[in-house]
Coordinates of C-alpha atoms and ligand atoms in Angstrom, one line a residue:
M235 CA -91.2 163.4 -17.2
I236 CA -92.4 165.1 -14.1
E237 CA -96.1 166.1 -14.1
V238 CA -97.2 169.4 -12.4
S239 CA -100.0 167.4 -10.7
E240 CA -97.4 165.1 -9.1
L241 CA -95.6 168.1 -7.5
G242 CA -98.9 169.8 -6.5
A243 CA -99.8 166.6 -4.5
I244 CA -96.8 167.1 -2.2
P245 CA -98.1 168.8 1.0
L246 CA -95.0 171.1 1.2
L247 CA -95.6 172.4 -2.4
A248 CA -99.4 172.7 -2.1
Q249 CA -99.3 176.5 -1.9
V250 CA -96.9 177.1 -4.7
P251 CA -98.4 178.8 -7.8
I252 CA -98.9 176.4 -10.7
E253 CA -96.6 178.3 -13.1
H254 CA -93.7 177.9 -10.6
L255 CA -94.5 174.2 -10.2
A256 CA -94.4 174.0 -14.0
Q257 CA -90.9 175.5 -14.1
V258 CA -89.7 172.9 -11.5
A259 CA -91.4 170.1 -13.4
A260 CA -89.5 171.2 -16.6
S261 CA -86.1 171.6 -15.0
A262 CA -85.7 169.4 -11.9
A263 CA -84.0 166.0 -12.1
D264 CA -86.4 162.9 -12.2
L265 CA -84.4 160.2 -10.4
R266 CA -85.6 156.6 -10.8
L267 CA -83.7 154.6 -8.2
A268 CA -83.2 150.8 -8.0
P269 CA -83.1 149.3 -4.5
G270 CA -79.8 150.1 -2.9
E271 CA -79.1 153.1 -5.2
Y272 CA -78.2 156.4 -3.6
A273 CA -80.1 159.7 -4.0
V274 CA -77.5 161.6 -2.1
H275 CA -74.6 160.9 0.3
E276 CA -73.7 162.3 3.7
G277 CA -71.4 165.3 3.0
D278 CA -73.0 166.1 -0.4
E279 CA -73.9 169.7 -1.3
R280 CA -77.4 171.2 -0.8
A281 CA -80.4 170.2 -2.8
L282 CA -84.1 169.5 -2.0
F283 CA -85.6 166.1 -2.8
V284 CA -89.3 165.1 -3.1
V285 CA -90.3 161.5 -2.9
L286 CA -92.9 160.6 -5.6
S287 CA -93.0 156.8 -5.1
G288 CA -91.1 154.0 -3.3
K289 CA -89.3 154.2 0.1
I290 CA -86.0 155.9 1.0
E291 CA -83.8 154.8 3.9
V292 CA -81.9 157.5 5.8
T293 CA -78.6 156.3 7.2
K294 CA -75.8 158.0 9.1
S295 CA -72.3 156.9 9.9
I296 CA -71.9 157.0 13.7
D297 CA -68.5 156.0 15.1
G298 CA -67.8 154.3 11.8
I299 CA -71.0 152.2 11.9
E300 CA -73.8 152.9 9.5
R301 CA -77.1 153.3 11.3
T302 CA -80.6 153.7 9.9
I303 CA -82.0 156.9 11.3
G304 CA -85.2 157.3 9.4
W305 CA -87.3 156.7 6.3
R306 CA -88.9 159.0 3.6
V307 CA -92.1 157.9 1.9
P308 CA -94.2 159.4 -1.0
G309 CA -95.2 163.0 -0.3
Q310 CA -92.3 163.6 2.0
V311 CA -89.2 165.7 1.3
F312 CA -85.5 165.5 2.3
G313 CA -82.7 168.0 2.1
E314 CA -84.5 170.6 4.3
I315 CA -81.6 170.8 6.8
P316 CA -78.9 171.6 4.1
I317 CA -81.3 174.1 2.4
V318 CA -82.3 176.0 5.5
F319 CA -79.0 175.9 7.5
G320 CA -76.6 176.1 4.5
I321 CA -74.7 172.9 5.5
P322 CA -73.9 169.7 3.6
F323 CA -76.2 166.6 3.9
Q324 CA -76.0 165.1 7.4
G325 CA -77.2 161.7 6.3
T326 CA -77.2 159.3 3.3
F327 CA -80.4 158.7 1.5
R328 CA -80.8 155.5 -0.5
A329 CA -83.7 153.6 -2.1
H330 CA -85.0 150.7 -0.1
E331 CA -87.3 149.6 -2.9
P332 CA -87.8 150.9 -6.5
S333 CA -88.3 154.6 -6.0
R334 CA -88.9 157.8 -7.9
V335 CA -87.5 161.1 -6.5
V336 CA -87.4 164.7 -7.8
R337 CA -84.1 166.6 -7.1
M338 CA -84.4 170.4 -7.0
E339 CA -81.1 172.4 -6.9
A340 CA -80.9 174.9 -4.1
A341 CA -81.2 177.9 -6.5
Q342 CA -84.4 176.3 -8.0
F343 CA -86.0 175.9 -4.6
H344 CA -85.1 179.5 -3.6
T345 CA -86.8 180.9 -6.8
L346 CA -89.8 178.8 -6.0
A347 CA -89.8 179.9 -2.3
A348 CA -89.6 183.6 -3.3
A349 CA -93.0 183.2 -5.0
S350 CA -94.4 181.2 -2.1
P351 CA -93.0 182.4 1.3
G352 CA -95.2 180.0 3.2
T353 CA -93.3 177.1 1.6
L354 CA -90.1 178.4 3.0
T355 CA -91.6 178.9 6.5
Q356 CA -92.9 175.3 6.4
L357 CA -89.5 173.9 5.3
A358 CA -87.7 175.9 8.0
A359 CA -90.1 174.4 10.6
L360 CA -89.4 170.9 9.3
A361 CA -85.7 171.5 9.3
R362 CA -85.8 172.7 12.9
E363 CA -87.7 169.6 13.9
R364 CA -85.4 167.2 12.1
I365 CA -82.2 168.8 13.3
G366 CA -83.6 168.3 16.9
G367 CA -83.7 164.6 16.0
L368 CA -80.1 164.7 14.9
Q369 CA -79.1 166.4 18.1
G370 CA -80.7 163.6 20.0
I371 CA -78.7 161.0 18.0
A372 CA -75.5 163.0 18.7
A373 CA -76.2 163.1 22.4
T374 CA -76.8 159.3 22.7
P375 CA -73.7 157.8 24.2
A376 CA -71.6 156.1 21.5
R377 CA -72.0 152.4 21.4
T378 CA -68.7 150.6 21.9
R379 CA -68.2 147.4 19.9
A380 CA -65.7 145.8 22.3
T381 CA -64.2 146.1 25.8
L382 CA -60.5 145.4 26.1
L383 CA -59.0 144.3 29.4
G384 CA -55.2 144.4 29.8
H385 CA -52.2 146.2 31.1
G386 CA -50.9 149.3 29.4
S387 CA -47.3 148.0 29.6
D388 CA -48.2 144.7 27.9
P389 CA -47.1 144.8 24.2
A390 CA -50.0 142.4 23.2
C391 CA -52.5 144.8 24.8
R392 CA -50.9 147.7 23.0
E393 CA -51.0 145.9 19.7
L394 CA -54.7 145.3 20.1
R395 CA -55.4 148.9 21.1
A396 CA -53.5 150.2 18.0
F397 CA -55.2 147.7 15.8
L398 CA -58.8 148.6 17.0
T399 CA -58.0 152.3 16.8
R400 CA -56.6 152.0 13.3
N401 CA -59.6 150.0 12.2
H402 CA -62.0 152.7 13.6
I403 CA -63.5 150.2 16.1
K404 CA -64.9 152.0 19.1
F405 CA -63.8 150.2 22.3
D406 CA -63.5 150.7 26.0
W407 CA -60.1 149.9 27.6
L408 CA -59.9 148.7 31.2
T409 CA -56.8 147.9 33.2
P410 CA -57.0 144.9 35.6
D411 CA -56.4 147.3 38.5
A412 CA -59.3 149.6 37.6
P413 CA -61.4 150.3 40.8
D414 CA -64.7 150.0 38.8
L415 CA -63.6 146.8 36.9
A416 CA -66.4 144.6 38.2
A417 CA -69.0 147.1 37.1
R418 CA -67.5 147.8 33.7
W419 CA -66.1 144.5 32.5
P420 CA -69.0 142.7 30.7
G421 CA -67.3 139.3 30.3
P422 CA -66.5 136.4 32.6
A423 CA -63.6 136.6 35.1
V424 CA -60.2 136.6 33.4
R425 CA -57.1 134.8 34.8
P426 CA -54.0 137.1 34.7
E427 CA -52.3 134.7 32.2
D428 CA -55.2 135.3 29.8
Y429 CA -54.6 139.1 29.4
P430 CA -55.3 140.8 27.2
A431 CA -59.0 139.8 26.9
L432 CA -61.4 141.3 24.5
H433 CA -65.2 141.1 25.1
C434 CA -67.0 141.7 21.7
D435 CA -70.5 143.0 21.1
D436 CA -71.6 139.5 20.0
G437 CA -71.2 138.4 23.6
S438 CA -68.0 136.4 23.0
T439 CA -64.7 136.9 24.7
V440 CA -61.3 136.4 23.1
Y441 CA -58.3 135.7 25.3
R442 CA -54.7 136.7 24.2
G443 CA -56.2 137.3 20.7
R444 CA -54.1 138.3 17.8
P445 CA -55.3 141.0 15.4
R446 CA -56.6 138.5 12.8
E447 CA -58.8 136.6 15.2
V448 CA -60.1 139.8 16.7
A449 CA -60.8 141.2 13.2
Q450 CA -62.8 138.1 12.4
R451 CA -64.7 138.2 15.7
L452 CA -65.6 141.9 15.0
G453 CA -66.8 141.2 11.5
L454 CA -63.9 142.7 9.5
Q455 CA -63.0 140.9 6.3
T456 CA -59.8 138.9 6.5
S457 CA -60.2 136.6 3.5
A458 CA -61.0 137.3 -0.1
R459 CA -64.6 136.4 -1.2
G460 CA -63.6 135.5 -4.7
T461 CA -60.7 133.6 -6.3
E462 CA -60.0 135.9 -9.3
Y463 CA -60.0 139.7 -9.6
D464 CA -59.4 142.2 -12.4
T465 CA -57.0 144.0 -10.1
V466 CA -55.4 143.0 -6.7
I467 CA -53.9 145.9 -4.8
L468 CA -51.2 145.1 -2.2
G469 CA -51.3 147.7 0.6
G470 CA -54.1 149.8 1.9
G471 CA -52.3 153.1 2.4
P472 CA -53.2 156.3 0.4
A473 CA -51.9 154.8 -2.8
G474 CA -53.7 151.5 -2.4
L475 CA -57.0 153.1 -1.3
A476 CA -56.9 155.6 -4.2
A477 CA -56.3 152.7 -6.6
A478 CA -59.2 150.9 -5.0
V479 CA -61.6 153.9 -5.3
Y480 CA -60.7 154.3 -9.0
G481 CA -60.6 150.6 -9.8
A482 CA -64.0 150.0 -8.2
S483 CA -65.5 153.1 -9.7
E484 CA -64.3 152.0 -13.2
G485 CA -66.2 148.7 -12.7
L486 CA -63.1 146.5 -12.2
S487 CA -63.4 143.7 -9.6
T488 CA -61.0 145.1 -7.1
L489 CA -59.4 143.5 -4.0
V490 CA -57.2 145.3 -1.5
I491 CA -54.9 143.2 0.6
E492 CA -53.7 145.0 3.8
R493 CA -51.3 143.4 6.3
E494 CA -52.5 145.5 9.3
A495 CA -55.2 148.1 9.0
P496 CA -56.2 150.5 6.2
G497 CA -54.6 154.0 6.1
G498 CA -50.9 153.2 5.9
Q499 CA -48.4 155.7 7.3
A500 CA -50.8 158.5 6.7
E501 CA -53.1 157.0 9.3
T502 CA -50.5 157.7 12.0
S503 CA -50.1 161.3 11.0
S504 CA -51.9 163.7 13.5
R505 CA -52.3 166.5 11.0
I506 CA -51.6 166.6 7.3
E507 CA -51.5 170.3 6.4
N508 CA -50.6 170.1 2.7
Y509 CA -53.3 167.9 1.2
L510 CA -55.4 169.7 -1.4
G511 CA -58.9 170.6 -0.4
F512 CA -58.4 170.6 3.4
P513 CA -57.6 174.3 4.1
T514 CA -57.2 173.7 7.9
G515 CA -55.5 170.4 7.5
V516 CA -56.9 166.9 8.1
S517 CA -55.7 164.1 10.4
G518 CA -54.3 161.1 8.7
S519 CA -56.9 159.0 10.5
E520 CA -59.8 161.0 9.2
L521 CA -58.4 161.0 5.6
A522 CA -58.0 157.2 5.9
R523 CA -61.5 156.8 7.3
R524 CA -63.1 158.7 4.5
A525 CA -61.0 156.9 1.8
L526 CA -61.9 153.5 3.2
Q527 CA -65.6 154.5 3.3
Q528 CA -65.4 155.7 -0.3
A529 CA -63.6 152.5 -1.5
N530 CA -66.2 150.3 0.3
R531 CA -69.1 152.2 -1.0
L532 CA -67.9 151.9 -4.6
G533 CA -67.6 148.1 -4.2
A534 CA -63.9 147.4 -3.5
E535 CA -63.2 144.4 -1.2
I536 CA -60.7 145.2 1.5
I537 CA -59.2 142.5 3.6
V538 CA -57.1 143.3 6.7
T539 CA -54.5 141.5 8.9
R540 CA -53.4 139.5 5.8
P541 CA -49.9 140.3 4.4
A542 CA -49.1 139.3 0.9
V543 CA -46.1 137.0 1.0
G544 CA -45.4 136.2 -2.6
I545 CA -46.4 136.7 -6.3
D546 CA -46.2 134.1 -9.0
V547 CA -45.4 136.3 -12.0
T548 CA -46.3 133.6 -14.6
T549 CA -49.9 132.9 -13.3
R550 CA -50.2 136.4 -11.5
A551 CA -51.3 134.6 -8.3
V552 CA -50.8 136.5 -5.1
R553 CA -49.9 134.3 -2.1
L554 CA -51.2 135.5 1.2
E555 CA -50.1 134.6 4.7
G556 CA -52.0 131.5 5.8
D557 CA -51.2 129.8 2.5
V558 CA -54.1 131.1 0.4
S559 CA -53.8 132.6 -3.1
V560 CA -55.9 134.9 -5.2
H561 CA -55.6 135.2 -8.9
A562 CA -55.3 138.7 -10.5
R563 CA -55.4 139.9 -14.1
T564 CA -53.4 142.9 -12.9
I565 CA -51.5 143.7 -9.6
V566 CA -50.8 147.0 -8.0
I567 CA -47.9 147.0 -5.5
A568 CA -48.6 149.8 -3.0
T569 CA -46.9 148.5 0.1
G570 CA -45.2 151.8 1.1
V571 CA -42.4 151.9 3.5
T572 CA -41.7 150.5 7.0
W573 CA -39.9 152.3 9.9
R574 CA -36.1 152.0 9.8
R575 CA -34.7 150.2 12.9
L576 CA -32.2 151.8 15.3
A577 CA -29.3 149.7 16.6
T578 CA -29.1 151.1 20.1
E579 CA -28.2 149.2 23.2
G580 CA -31.2 147.8 25.1
L581 CA -33.7 149.0 22.4
D582 CA -34.8 145.6 21.1
R583 CA -35.4 144.2 24.6
L584 CA -37.7 147.2 25.5
L585 CA -39.6 147.3 22.2
G586 CA -43.3 147.6 23.0
K587 CA -42.4 148.3 26.7
G588 CA -41.9 152.0 26.4
V589 CA -39.9 152.0 23.1
Y590 CA -41.8 152.2 19.9
Y591 CA -41.2 152.7 16.1
G592 CA -43.5 155.4 14.8
A593 CA -46.6 156.4 16.8
S594 CA -50.3 156.0 16.8
R595 CA -53.2 157.9 18.4
S596 CA -53.8 155.0 20.8
E597 CA -50.5 155.8 22.6
A598 CA -51.6 159.2 23.7
S599 CA -53.1 158.1 27.1
M600 CA -49.9 156.2 27.9
T601 CA -47.8 159.4 27.6
Q602 CA -50.2 161.4 29.9
G603 CA -48.2 163.6 32.3
R604 CA -44.8 162.0 31.4
D605 CA -41.5 163.2 30.1
I606 CA -41.1 161.5 26.7
H607 CA -38.5 161.5 23.9
L608 CA -38.9 161.4 20.1
I609 CA -35.8 160.4 18.1
G610 CA -35.7 162.1 14.6
A611 CA -36.1 165.4 13.0
G612 CA -38.4 164.8 10.0
N613 CA -42.0 165.8 9.5
S614 CA -43.3 162.6 11.1
A615 CA -41.3 163.3 14.3
G616 CA -42.5 167.0 14.3
Q617 CA -46.2 165.9 13.9
A618 CA -45.9 163.4 16.6
A619 CA -44.2 166.0 18.9
M620 CA -47.2 168.3 18.3
F621 CA -49.6 165.5 19.0
F622 CA -48.0 164.1 22.2
A623 CA -47.4 167.7 23.6
N624 CA -51.1 167.8 24.4
H625 CA -50.7 164.7 26.7
A626 CA -47.1 164.4 27.9
R627 CA -45.6 166.8 30.5
T628 CA -42.6 167.4 28.2
V629 CA -41.6 166.1 24.8
T630 CA -37.9 166.2 23.8
L631 CA -36.9 165.8 20.2
V632 CA -33.5 164.2 20.0
V633 CA -31.9 165.4 16.8
R634 CA -28.5 164.4 15.4
G635 CA -28.1 167.5 13.2
H636 CA -27.5 171.2 13.9
S637 CA -31.0 172.4 13.0
L638 CA -34.5 171.2 12.5
E639 CA -35.0 173.3 9.4
K640 CA -32.9 171.0 7.2
S641 CA -35.3 168.1 7.5
M642 CA -38.7 169.5 8.8
S643 CA -41.2 171.6 6.8
H644 CA -41.1 175.3 7.6
Y645 CA -44.7 175.4 9.0
L646 CA -44.0 172.5 11.4
V647 CA -40.7 174.0 12.7
G648 CA -42.8 177.1 13.6
Q649 CA -45.4 175.0 15.4
V650 CA -42.8 173.0 17.3
R651 CA -40.9 176.1 18.4
G652 CA -44.2 177.7 19.6
K653 CA -45.2 174.8 21.9
S654 CA -43.9 175.5 25.4
N655 CA -43.5 171.9 26.5
I656 CA -41.5 170.7 23.4
R657 CA -37.7 170.8 23.8
V658 CA -35.3 170.3 20.9
A659 CA -32.0 168.7 21.7
L660 CA -29.8 169.4 18.7
D661 CA -26.4 167.6 18.0
A662 CA -27.7 164.8 20.2
E663 CA -27.9 161.1 19.8
L664 CA -29.7 158.2 21.6
R665 CA -27.0 155.9 23.0
A666 CA -28.8 153.4 25.3
V667 CA -32.2 152.7 26.8
H668 CA -32.6 151.3 30.3
G669 CA -35.4 149.6 32.3
G670 CA -36.6 146.3 33.7
D671 CA -40.0 145.3 32.4
Q672 CA -40.6 148.9 31.3
L673 CA -38.5 151.7 29.9
E674 CA -37.1 153.9 32.8
S675 CA -34.3 156.1 31.4
I676 CA -32.2 156.8 28.3
D677 CA -28.6 157.9 27.7
V678 CA -28.2 160.8 25.3
L679 CA -24.9 161.8 23.8
D680 CA -24.1 165.5 23.3
R681 CA -22.2 165.3 20.0
T682 CA -20.5 168.7 20.5
T683 CA -19.0 167.9 23.9
G684 CA -18.9 164.1 23.8
S685 CA -20.6 163.9 27.2
V686 CA -23.4 161.3 27.9
Q687 CA -26.3 162.3 30.1
R688 CA -28.8 159.9 31.6
Q689 CA -32.4 161.2 31.6
D690 CA -35.7 159.7 33.0
S691 CA -38.0 158.8 30.1
G692 CA -41.6 157.6 30.1
A693 CA -41.5 156.6 26.4
V694 CA -39.2 156.7 23.4
F695 CA -40.7 156.9 19.9
V696 CA -38.2 156.4 17.0
F697 CA -38.8 158.2 13.7
I698 CA -35.5 157.9 11.8
G699 CA -36.9 157.3 8.4
A700 CA -38.3 154.4 6.6
D701 CA -37.4 151.8 3.9
A702 CA -39.3 149.8 1.4
E703 CA -39.7 146.2 2.7
T704 CA -39.8 144.3 -0.6
S705 CA -37.5 141.3 -0.1
W706 CA -40.6 139.1 -0.4
L707 CA -41.2 140.2 -4.0
P708 CA -40.0 137.8 -6.7
E709 CA -36.7 138.4 -8.4
E710 CA -38.5 139.2 -11.7
I711 CA -39.8 142.5 -10.2
A712 CA -36.8 144.9 -10.5
R713 CA -35.9 147.1 -7.6
D714 CA -33.2 149.7 -7.0
P715 CA -30.4 149.0 -4.6
R716 CA -32.5 150.2 -1.6
G717 CA -35.4 147.9 -2.4
Y718 CA -37.7 150.5 -4.1
V719 CA -39.7 149.1 -7.0
L720 CA -38.6 150.4 -10.5
T721 CA -41.3 151.4 -12.9
G722 CA -41.6 152.8 -16.5
E723 CA -38.5 154.4 -18.0
A724 CA -36.4 153.3 -15.0
V725 CA -37.1 149.6 -15.8
V726 CA -36.0 150.1 -19.4
K727 CA -32.8 152.0 -18.3
A728 CA -32.0 149.1 -15.9
G729 CA -32.2 146.7 -18.9
R730 CA -35.1 144.8 -17.3
W731 CA -37.9 145.3 -19.8
R732 CA -38.6 142.3 -22.0
E733 CA -41.8 143.3 -23.9
S734 CA -41.9 144.7 -27.5
R735 CA -44.1 147.7 -26.3
D736 CA -42.9 150.4 -24.0
P737 CA -43.9 150.0 -20.3
Y738 CA -46.6 152.2 -18.8
L739 CA -45.3 155.0 -16.5
L740 CA -46.0 153.0 -13.4
E741 CA -45.5 149.5 -14.8
T742 CA -42.9 147.3 -13.1
S743 CA -40.5 145.0 -15.0
V744 CA -43.3 142.5 -15.2
S745 CA -46.1 143.4 -17.6
G746 CA -49.4 143.9 -15.9
I747 CA -47.9 144.5 -12.5
F748 CA -47.8 148.1 -11.4
G749 CA -46.1 150.0 -8.5
C750 CA -47.2 153.2 -6.9
G751 CA -46.8 155.4 -3.8
D752 CA -43.8 155.4 -1.4
V753 CA -42.7 151.9 -2.5
R754 CA -41.9 153.2 -6.0
S755 CA -38.4 154.3 -6.7
S756 CA -38.9 158.1 -6.8
P757 CA -37.8 161.0 -4.6
V758 CA -41.4 162.1 -3.9
K759 CA -42.9 160.6 -0.7
R760 CA -46.1 162.4 -0.1
V761 CA -49.8 161.7 0.4
A762 CA -50.8 163.6 -2.7
A763 CA -48.2 161.8 -4.8
A764 CA -49.4 158.4 -3.5
V765 CA -53.0 159.2 -4.2
G766 CA -52.2 160.5 -7.7
E767 CA -50.2 157.5 -8.5
G768 CA -52.8 155.1 -7.2
S769 CA -55.4 156.6 -9.5
M770 CA -53.0 156.8 -12.4
A771 CA -52.2 153.1 -12.0
I772 CA -55.9 152.3 -12.7
A773 CA -55.8 154.3 -15.9
F774 CA -52.9 152.2 -17.1
I775 CA -54.5 149.0 -16.0
R776 CA -57.6 149.9 -18.1
Q777 CA -55.3 150.3 -21.1
F778 CA -53.4 147.1 -20.3
L779 CA -56.6 145.1 -19.9
A780 CA -58.0 146.5 -23.2
G781 CA -54.9 145.1 -24.9
N782 CA -55.0 141.8 -23.0
P783 CA -58.7 140.8 -22.9
Ligands
FAD907 C1 -46.2 160.5 10.9 C2 -46.2 160.8 9.5 C3 -46.7 162.0 9.0 C4 -46.7 162.3 7.7 N1 -47.2 163.5 7.3 C5 -47.3 163.8 6.0 C6 -47.9 165.1 5.5 O1 -48.2 166.0 6.4 N2 -48.0 165.3 4.2 C7 -47.7 164.4 3.3 O2 -47.9 164.6 2.1 N3 -47.2 163.2 3.6 C8 -47.0 162.9 5.0 N4 -46.4 161.7 5.3 C9 -46.0 160.7 4.3 C10 -47.2 160.0 3.7 O3 -48.0 159.4 4.8 C11 -46.8 158.9 2.8 O4 -46.1 159.4 1.7 C12 -48.0 158.1 2.3 O5 -48.7 157.5 3.3 C13 -47.5 157.0 1.3 O6 -48.6 156.2 1.0 P1 -48.5 154.7 0.4 O7 -49.9 154.2 0.2 O8 -47.6 154.7 -0.7 O9 -47.7 153.9 1.6 P2 -48.1 153.7 3.1 O10 -48.8 154.8 3.7 O11 -46.8 153.2 3.7 O12 -49.1 152.4 3.1 C14 -48.6 151.1 2.7 C15 -49.6 150.1 3.3 O13 -49.2 148.8 2.8 C16 -49.3 147.8 3.8 N5 -48.4 146.7 3.5 C17 -47.0 146.7 3.6 N6 -46.5 145.5 3.2 C18 -47.6 144.8 2.9 C19 -47.7 143.4 2.5 N7 -46.7 142.6 2.2 N8 -49.0 143.0 2.3 C20 -50.1 143.7 2.5 N9 -50.0 145.0 2.9 C21 -48.8 145.5 3.1 C22 -48.9 148.6 5.1 O14 -49.4 148.0 6.3 C23 -49.5 150.0 4.8 O15 -50.8 150.1 5.3 C24 -46.3 161.4 6.7 C25 -45.9 160.1 7.1 C26 -45.8 159.8 8.5 C27 -45.3 158.5 8.9

């Protein structure tokens, strides 16, 4: 119960008439926080908080790293910036020690301020002062966590750049011929055969490092902390992260196993326009960053660079690369799909040297000022075309069919057609790629005339669809002829269900093992569907665990 005298002792509220303080005392929330418990999160809606006892830490995520930017002690308030400027919270406030905090809703505060205009003036002055502090933080140059030294044409360097980008690790990239190399490379001299080299913020340098070693050096989790979990989720794309958020928030011990970096295919999408709640679209990378933060905050464990390579359906042990296993009471398969390969002359030899499957943001600088080609006509090719058109001189979409409209969403066709440096070659097919150490040119067949034309090319990105890569799953987990995992009714129809009860909608042919997202046999391959299924899987898991304590 909040006492009027407690509120009256707060300097900001000293001028407020006692009857208004009494109203606040009777209606505001009285939060008693344990150490580590949150009062409010960055991005939350407006409210004003008053600290009655304890100590509150203010943190802000800057370039993916959580930094402490201040403290609030008894007598102080927080939430003044959201209240005064009408914006969401710009930082996260959490108890550092047992604390007591009063939460006033925005409407409550405005009623109180109407009776005491001086309070509003004081709060506005405080908000202006504190937003000045935030501007100072924003103006401080971002701290990089690593410096990478390597050639742009080296596939190992490209792999590390993509890996660091996808894991939201801020890094500087230097090429060995950079004129200011001596001034900017913080590590010891590197022999050419040791490229790529990565200097980490702990002072160490990794030579020719693979993603797992780099991940460990940069403090990313690559091994499970425990040996047994309520649910182990395979794959950290939208489906897996949604399952992690729901699993952890329902109190299940939850482990996500991701073979590369969290985010899945969506992470590589430059703009998802059709995900609910983002009226102007959201980049896949931003969506993945937020989902990862949310899953982490709720307590899910997420390990990266560690593919699952087998499941023992009898013991429900998941085997990971590196010959380690974790035991799971339930398993969620959310491994999505992998780019389909193209059997074109010369392509395998130049893979990573100008020829790529899919695309990631880290490749943008490599296409700067060049003429590049994208193979495919789906939404992923369209989004990549829009993204690279801001960097490349020209982007040519090489399309086998007669029109884009058949395979690309209407809104994207409009955007592609409206961009002056994107060309669309219809009825066209990639026939060969040429180059020595690096891609130089490509042969394109005109399917209407049968003629083949050689064109200079700075990069080729292939987007011809994707398949489920599930050959590593045990035979007991039923799949359709294309490798997609069967669930629910489809398992029964295939004659693969052995239990006396009906399977849950997302349950595979093995009870307690669920499938969701793009890896599931279903015609819908969308972020929203993956997220929905990931969360539904947890609801079924709860029911399953209740029946199998
Ligand atoms: C460029 C692009 C643009 C897109 N744009 C849109 C859009 O605008 N709107 C829309 O709705 N959808 C879009 N999509 C489709 C959408 O991204 C997918 O439907 C969605 O990502 C599926 O999520 P998922 O979690 O099921 O699988 P995925 O996103 O494929 O994630 C699967 C994850 O599992 C991991 N994995 C695979 N095998 C293993 C293993 N053995 N062990 C551990 N981890 C493993 C992978 O590394 C990956 O991170 C786009 C896709 C692409 C590629």
